[in-house]
mmCIF file of N, CA and C in Angstrom:
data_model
loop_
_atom_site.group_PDB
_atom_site.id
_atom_site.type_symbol
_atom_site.label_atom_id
_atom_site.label_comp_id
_atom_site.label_asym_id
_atom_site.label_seq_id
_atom_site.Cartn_x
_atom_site.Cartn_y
_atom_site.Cartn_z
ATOM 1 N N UNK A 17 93.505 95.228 101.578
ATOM 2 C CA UNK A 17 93.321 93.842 101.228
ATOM 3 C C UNK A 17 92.439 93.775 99.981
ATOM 4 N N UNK A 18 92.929 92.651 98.968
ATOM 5 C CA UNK A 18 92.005 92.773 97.730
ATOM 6 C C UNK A 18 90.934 91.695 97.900
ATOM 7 N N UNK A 19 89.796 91.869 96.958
ATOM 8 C CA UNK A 19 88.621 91.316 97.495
ATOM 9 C C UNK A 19 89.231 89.779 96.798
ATOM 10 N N UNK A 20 89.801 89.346 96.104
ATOM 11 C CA UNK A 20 90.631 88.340 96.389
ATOM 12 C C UNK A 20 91.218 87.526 97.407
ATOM 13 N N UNK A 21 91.924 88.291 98.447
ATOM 14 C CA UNK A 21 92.334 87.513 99.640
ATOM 15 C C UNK A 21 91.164 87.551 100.290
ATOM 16 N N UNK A 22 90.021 88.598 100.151
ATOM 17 C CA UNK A 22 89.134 88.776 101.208
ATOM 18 C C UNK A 22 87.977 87.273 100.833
ATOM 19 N N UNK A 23 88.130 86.739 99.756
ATOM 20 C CA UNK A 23 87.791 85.816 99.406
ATOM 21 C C UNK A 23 87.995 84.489 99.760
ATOM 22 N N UNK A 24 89.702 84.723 99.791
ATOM 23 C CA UNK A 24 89.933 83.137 100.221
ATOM 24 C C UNK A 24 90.302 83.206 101.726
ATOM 25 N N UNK A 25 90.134 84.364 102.464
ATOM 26 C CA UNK A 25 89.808 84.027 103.734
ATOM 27 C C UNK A 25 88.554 83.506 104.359
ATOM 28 N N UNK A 26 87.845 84.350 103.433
ATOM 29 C CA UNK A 26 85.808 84.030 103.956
ATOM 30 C C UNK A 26 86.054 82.400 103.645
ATOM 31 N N UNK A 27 86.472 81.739 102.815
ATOM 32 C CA UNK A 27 86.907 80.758 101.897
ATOM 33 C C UNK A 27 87.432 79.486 103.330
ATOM 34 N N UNK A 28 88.299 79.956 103.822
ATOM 35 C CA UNK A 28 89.075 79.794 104.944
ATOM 36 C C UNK A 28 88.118 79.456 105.857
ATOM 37 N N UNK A 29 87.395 80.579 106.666
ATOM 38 C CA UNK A 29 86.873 80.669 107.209
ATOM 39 C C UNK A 29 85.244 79.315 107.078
ATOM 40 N N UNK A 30 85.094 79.017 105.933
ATOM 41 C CA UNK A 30 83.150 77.987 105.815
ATOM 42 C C UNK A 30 84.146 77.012 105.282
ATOM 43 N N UNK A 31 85.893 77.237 105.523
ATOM 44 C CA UNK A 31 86.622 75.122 104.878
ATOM 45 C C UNK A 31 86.775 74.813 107.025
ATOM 46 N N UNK A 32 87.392 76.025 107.478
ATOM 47 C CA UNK A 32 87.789 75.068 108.425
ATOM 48 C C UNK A 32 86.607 75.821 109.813
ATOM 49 N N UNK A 33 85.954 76.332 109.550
ATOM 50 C CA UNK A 33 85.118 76.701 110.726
ATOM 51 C C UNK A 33 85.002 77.809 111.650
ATOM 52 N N UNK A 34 84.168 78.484 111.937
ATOM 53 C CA UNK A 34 84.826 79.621 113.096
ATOM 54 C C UNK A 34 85.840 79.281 114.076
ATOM 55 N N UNK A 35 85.549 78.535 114.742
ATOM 56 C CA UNK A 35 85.989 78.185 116.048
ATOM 57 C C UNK A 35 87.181 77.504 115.638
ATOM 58 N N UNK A 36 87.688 76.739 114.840
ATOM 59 C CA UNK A 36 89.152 76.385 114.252
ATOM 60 C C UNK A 36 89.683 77.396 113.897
ATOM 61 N N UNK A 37 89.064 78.492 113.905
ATOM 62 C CA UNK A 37 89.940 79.488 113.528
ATOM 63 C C UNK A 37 90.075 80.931 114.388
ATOM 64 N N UNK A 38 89.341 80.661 115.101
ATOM 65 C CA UNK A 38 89.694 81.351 116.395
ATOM 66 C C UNK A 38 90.833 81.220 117.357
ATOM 67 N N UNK A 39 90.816 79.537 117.338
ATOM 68 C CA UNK A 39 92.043 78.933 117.944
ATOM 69 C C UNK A 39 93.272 79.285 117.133
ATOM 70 N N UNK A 40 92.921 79.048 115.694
ATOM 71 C CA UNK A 40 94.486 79.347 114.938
ATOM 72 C C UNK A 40 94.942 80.705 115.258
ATOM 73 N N UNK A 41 93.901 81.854 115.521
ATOM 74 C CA UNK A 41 94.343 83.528 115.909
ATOM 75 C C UNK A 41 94.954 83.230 117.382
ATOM 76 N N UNK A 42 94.284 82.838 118.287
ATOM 77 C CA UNK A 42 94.968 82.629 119.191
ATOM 78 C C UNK A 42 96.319 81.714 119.093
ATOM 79 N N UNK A 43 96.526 80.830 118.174
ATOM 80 C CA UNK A 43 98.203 80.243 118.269
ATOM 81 C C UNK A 43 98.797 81.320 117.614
ATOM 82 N N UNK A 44 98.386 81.764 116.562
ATOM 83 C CA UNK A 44 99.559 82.865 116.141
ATOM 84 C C UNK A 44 99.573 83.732 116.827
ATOM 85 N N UNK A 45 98.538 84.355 117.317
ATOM 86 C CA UNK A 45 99.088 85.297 118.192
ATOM 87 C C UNK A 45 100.293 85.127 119.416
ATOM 88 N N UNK A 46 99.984 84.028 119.993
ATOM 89 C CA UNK A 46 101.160 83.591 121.282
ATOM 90 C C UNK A 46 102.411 83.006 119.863
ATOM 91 N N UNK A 47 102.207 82.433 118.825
ATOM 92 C CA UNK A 47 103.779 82.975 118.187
ATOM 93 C C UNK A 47 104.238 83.822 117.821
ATOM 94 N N UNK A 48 103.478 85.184 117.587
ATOM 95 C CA UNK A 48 103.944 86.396 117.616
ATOM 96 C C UNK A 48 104.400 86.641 119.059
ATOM 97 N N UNK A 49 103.963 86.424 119.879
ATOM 98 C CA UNK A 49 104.805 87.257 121.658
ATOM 99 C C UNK A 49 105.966 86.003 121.564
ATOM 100 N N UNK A 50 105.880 84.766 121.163
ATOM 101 C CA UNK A 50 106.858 84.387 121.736
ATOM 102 C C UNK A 50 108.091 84.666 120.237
ATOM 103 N N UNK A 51 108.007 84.968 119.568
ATOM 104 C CA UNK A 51 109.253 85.753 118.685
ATOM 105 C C UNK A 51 109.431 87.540 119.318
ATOM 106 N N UNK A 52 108.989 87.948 119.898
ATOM 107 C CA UNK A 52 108.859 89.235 120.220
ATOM 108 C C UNK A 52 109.660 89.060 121.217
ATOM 109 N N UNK A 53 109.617 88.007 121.811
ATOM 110 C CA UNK A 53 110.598 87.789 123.243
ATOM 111 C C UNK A 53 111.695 86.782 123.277
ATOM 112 N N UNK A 54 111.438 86.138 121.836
ATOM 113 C CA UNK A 54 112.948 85.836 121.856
ATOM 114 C C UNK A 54 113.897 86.631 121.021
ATOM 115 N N UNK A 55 113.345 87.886 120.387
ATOM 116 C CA UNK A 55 114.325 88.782 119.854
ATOM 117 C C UNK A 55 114.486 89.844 120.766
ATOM 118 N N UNK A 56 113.636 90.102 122.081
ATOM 119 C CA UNK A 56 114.153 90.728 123.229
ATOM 120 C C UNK A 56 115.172 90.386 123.484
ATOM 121 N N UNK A 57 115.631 89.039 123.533
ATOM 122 C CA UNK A 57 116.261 88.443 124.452
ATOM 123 C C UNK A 57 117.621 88.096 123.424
ATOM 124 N N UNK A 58 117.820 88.753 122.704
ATOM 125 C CA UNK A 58 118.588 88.746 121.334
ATOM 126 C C UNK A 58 118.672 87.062 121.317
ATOM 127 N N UNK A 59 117.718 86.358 120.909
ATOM 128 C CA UNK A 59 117.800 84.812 120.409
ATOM 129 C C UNK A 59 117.045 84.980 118.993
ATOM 130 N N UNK A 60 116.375 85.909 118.679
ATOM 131 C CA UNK A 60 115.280 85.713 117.793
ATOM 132 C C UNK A 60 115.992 86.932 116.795
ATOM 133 N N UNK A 61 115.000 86.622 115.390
ATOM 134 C CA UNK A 61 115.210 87.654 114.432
ATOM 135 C C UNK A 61 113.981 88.528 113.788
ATOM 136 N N UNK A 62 114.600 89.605 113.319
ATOM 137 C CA UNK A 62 113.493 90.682 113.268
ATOM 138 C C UNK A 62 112.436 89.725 111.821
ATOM 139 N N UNK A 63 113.126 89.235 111.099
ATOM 140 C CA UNK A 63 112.761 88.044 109.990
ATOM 141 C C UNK A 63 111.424 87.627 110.664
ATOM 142 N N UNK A 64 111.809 86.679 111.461
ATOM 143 C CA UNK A 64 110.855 85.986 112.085
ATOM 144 C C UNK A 64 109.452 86.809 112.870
ATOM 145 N N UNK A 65 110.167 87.558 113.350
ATOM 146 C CA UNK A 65 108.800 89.000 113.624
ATOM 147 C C UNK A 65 107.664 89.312 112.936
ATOM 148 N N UNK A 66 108.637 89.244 111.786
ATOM 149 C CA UNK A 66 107.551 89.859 110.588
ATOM 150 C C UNK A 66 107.010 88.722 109.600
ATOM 151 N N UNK A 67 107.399 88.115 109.979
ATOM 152 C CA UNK A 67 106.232 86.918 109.511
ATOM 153 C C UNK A 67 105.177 86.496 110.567
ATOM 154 N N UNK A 68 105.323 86.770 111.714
ATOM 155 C CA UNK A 68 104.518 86.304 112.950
ATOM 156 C C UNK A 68 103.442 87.612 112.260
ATOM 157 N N UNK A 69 104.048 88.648 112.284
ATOM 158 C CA UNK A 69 103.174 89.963 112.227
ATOM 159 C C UNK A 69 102.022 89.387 111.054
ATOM 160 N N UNK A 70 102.799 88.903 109.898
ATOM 161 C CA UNK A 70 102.079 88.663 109.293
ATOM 162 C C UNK A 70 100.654 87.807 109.063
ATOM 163 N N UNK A 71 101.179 86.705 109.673
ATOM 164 C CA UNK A 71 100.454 85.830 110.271
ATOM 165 C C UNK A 71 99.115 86.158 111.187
ATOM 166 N N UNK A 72 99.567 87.395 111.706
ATOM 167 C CA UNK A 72 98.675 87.679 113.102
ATOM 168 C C UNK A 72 97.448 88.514 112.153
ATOM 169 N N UNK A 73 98.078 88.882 111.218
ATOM 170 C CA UNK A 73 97.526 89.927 110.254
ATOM 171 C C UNK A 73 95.839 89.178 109.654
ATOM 172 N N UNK A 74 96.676 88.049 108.828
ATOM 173 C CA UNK A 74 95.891 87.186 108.554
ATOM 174 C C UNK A 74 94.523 87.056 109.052
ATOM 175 N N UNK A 75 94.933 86.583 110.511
ATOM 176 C CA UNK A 75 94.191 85.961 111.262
ATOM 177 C C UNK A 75 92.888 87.032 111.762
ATOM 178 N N UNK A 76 93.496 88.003 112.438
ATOM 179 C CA UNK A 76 92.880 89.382 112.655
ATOM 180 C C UNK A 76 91.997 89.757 111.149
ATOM 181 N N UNK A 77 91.949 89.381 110.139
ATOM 182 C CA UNK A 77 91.489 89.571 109.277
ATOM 183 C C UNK A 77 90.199 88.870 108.911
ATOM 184 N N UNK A 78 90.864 87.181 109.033
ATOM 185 C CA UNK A 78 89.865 86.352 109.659
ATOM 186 C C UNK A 78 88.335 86.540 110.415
ATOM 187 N N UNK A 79 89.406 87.091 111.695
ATOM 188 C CA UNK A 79 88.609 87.489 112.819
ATOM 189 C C UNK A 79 87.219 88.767 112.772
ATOM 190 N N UNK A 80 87.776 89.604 111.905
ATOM 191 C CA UNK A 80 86.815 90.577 111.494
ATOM 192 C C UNK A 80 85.848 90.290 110.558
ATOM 193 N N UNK A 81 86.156 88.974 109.505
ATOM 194 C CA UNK A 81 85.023 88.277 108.920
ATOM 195 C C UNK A 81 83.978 87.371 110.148
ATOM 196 N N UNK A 82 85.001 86.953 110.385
ATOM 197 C CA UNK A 82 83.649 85.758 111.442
ATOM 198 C C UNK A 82 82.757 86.683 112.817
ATOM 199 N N UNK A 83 83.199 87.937 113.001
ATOM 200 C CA UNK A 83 82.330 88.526 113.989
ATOM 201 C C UNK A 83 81.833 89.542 113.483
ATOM 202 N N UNK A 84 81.990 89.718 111.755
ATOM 203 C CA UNK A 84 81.362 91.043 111.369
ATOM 204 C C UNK A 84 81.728 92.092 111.579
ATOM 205 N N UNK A 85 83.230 92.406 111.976
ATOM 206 C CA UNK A 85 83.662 93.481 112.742
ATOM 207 C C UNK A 85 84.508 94.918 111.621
ATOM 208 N N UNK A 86 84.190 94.519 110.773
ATOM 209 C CA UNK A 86 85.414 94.966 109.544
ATOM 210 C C UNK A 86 85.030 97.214 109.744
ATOM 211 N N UNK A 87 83.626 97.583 110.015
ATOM 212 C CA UNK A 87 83.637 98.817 109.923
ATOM 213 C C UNK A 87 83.851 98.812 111.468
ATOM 214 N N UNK A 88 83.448 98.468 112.288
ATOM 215 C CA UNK A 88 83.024 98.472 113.406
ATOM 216 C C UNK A 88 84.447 98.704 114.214
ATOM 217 N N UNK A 89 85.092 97.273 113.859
ATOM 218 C CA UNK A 89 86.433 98.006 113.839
ATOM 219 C C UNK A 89 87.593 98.698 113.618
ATOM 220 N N UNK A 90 87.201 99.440 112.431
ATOM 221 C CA UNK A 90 87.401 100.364 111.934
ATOM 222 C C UNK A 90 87.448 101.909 112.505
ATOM 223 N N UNK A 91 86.215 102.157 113.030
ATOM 224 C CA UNK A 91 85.810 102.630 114.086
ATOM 225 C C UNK A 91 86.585 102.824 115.383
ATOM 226 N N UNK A 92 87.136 101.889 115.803
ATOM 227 C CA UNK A 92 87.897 101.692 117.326
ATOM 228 C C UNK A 92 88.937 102.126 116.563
ATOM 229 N N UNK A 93 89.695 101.706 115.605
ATOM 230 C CA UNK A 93 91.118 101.931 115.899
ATOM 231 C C UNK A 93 90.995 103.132 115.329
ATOM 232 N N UNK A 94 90.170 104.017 114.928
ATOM 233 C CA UNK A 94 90.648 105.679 114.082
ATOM 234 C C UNK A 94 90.260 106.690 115.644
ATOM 235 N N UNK A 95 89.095 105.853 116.620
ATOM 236 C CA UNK A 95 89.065 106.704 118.416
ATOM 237 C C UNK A 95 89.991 106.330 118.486
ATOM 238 N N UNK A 96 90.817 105.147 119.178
ATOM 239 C CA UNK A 96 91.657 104.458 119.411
ATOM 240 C C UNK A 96 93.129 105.216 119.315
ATOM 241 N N UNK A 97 93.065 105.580 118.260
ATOM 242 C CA UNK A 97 94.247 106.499 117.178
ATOM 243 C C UNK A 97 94.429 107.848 118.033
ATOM 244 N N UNK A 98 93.198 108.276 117.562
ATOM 245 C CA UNK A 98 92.979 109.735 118.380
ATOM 246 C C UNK A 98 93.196 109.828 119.842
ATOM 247 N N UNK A 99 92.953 108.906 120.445
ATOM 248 C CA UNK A 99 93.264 108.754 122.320
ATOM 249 C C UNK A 99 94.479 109.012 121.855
ATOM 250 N N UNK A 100 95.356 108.074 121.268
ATOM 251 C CA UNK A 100 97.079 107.932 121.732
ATOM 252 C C UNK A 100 97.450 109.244 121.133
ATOM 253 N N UNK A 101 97.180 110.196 120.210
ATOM 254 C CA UNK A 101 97.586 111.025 120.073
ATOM 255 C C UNK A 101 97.196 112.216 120.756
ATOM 256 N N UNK A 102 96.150 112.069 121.672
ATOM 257 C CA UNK A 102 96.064 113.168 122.489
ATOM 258 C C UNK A 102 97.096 113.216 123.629
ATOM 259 N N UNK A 103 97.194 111.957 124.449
ATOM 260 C CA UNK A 103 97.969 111.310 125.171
ATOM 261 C C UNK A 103 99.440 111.796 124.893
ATOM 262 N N UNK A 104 99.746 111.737 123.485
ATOM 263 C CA UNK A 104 101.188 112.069 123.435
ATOM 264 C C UNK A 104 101.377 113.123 123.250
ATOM 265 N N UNK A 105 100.176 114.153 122.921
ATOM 266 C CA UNK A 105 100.404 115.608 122.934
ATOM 267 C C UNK A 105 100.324 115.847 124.514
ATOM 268 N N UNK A 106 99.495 115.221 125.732
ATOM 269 C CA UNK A 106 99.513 115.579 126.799
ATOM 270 C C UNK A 106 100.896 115.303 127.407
ATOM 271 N N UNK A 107 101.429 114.218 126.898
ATOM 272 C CA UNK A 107 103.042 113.868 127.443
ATOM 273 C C UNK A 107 103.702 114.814 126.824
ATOM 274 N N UNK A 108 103.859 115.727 125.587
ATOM 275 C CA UNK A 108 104.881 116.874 125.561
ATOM 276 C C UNK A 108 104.791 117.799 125.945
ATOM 277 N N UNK A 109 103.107 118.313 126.630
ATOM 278 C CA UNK A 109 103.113 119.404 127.476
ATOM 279 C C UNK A 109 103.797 119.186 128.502
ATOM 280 N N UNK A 110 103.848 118.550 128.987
ATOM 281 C CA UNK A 110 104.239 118.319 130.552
ATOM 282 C C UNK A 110 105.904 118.059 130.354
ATOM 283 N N UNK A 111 106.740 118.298 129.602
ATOM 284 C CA UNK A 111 107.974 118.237 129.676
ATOM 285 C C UNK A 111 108.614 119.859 129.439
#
């Protein structure tokens, strides 16, 4: 992300408020599951996915400005990373 968008999110973030925008992560997020499940359900398109994704992206981005989370969570997802890949090395031993 360029310190540009990282701008007009912080930007985002002191126009419409934390908490307005907590709620907006939480609506996109439930419009991301609910395109995820209507292209389960072959009603939906992969199009639409990836703009939800995007969206969610956003927001999650958001989200790591207003709780300070940007190394922190950084952090989780590179353990995070490493669990699932131990995990899937433990699932090919066992076959």
């Amino acid at each position: 992300m360029t310190e540009t968008q990282i701008k007009i999110l912080s930007n985002a973030v002191q126009t419409y408020g934390k908490n307005a925008q907590v709620d907006k992560a939480i609506e996109e997020m439930a419009e991301l599951t609910k395109a995820l499940l209507k292209e389960r359900h072959n009603n939906g398109s992969v199009d639409d996915i990836i703009e939800e994704i995007a969206d969610v992206y956003i927001m999650i981005s958001q989200l790591c400005l207003i709780f300070e989370a940007g190394l922190s969570a950084d952090e989780f997802v590179d353990y995070k990373i490493e669990r699932l890949e131990r995990r899937l090395k433990q699932k090919e031993e066992l076959k």
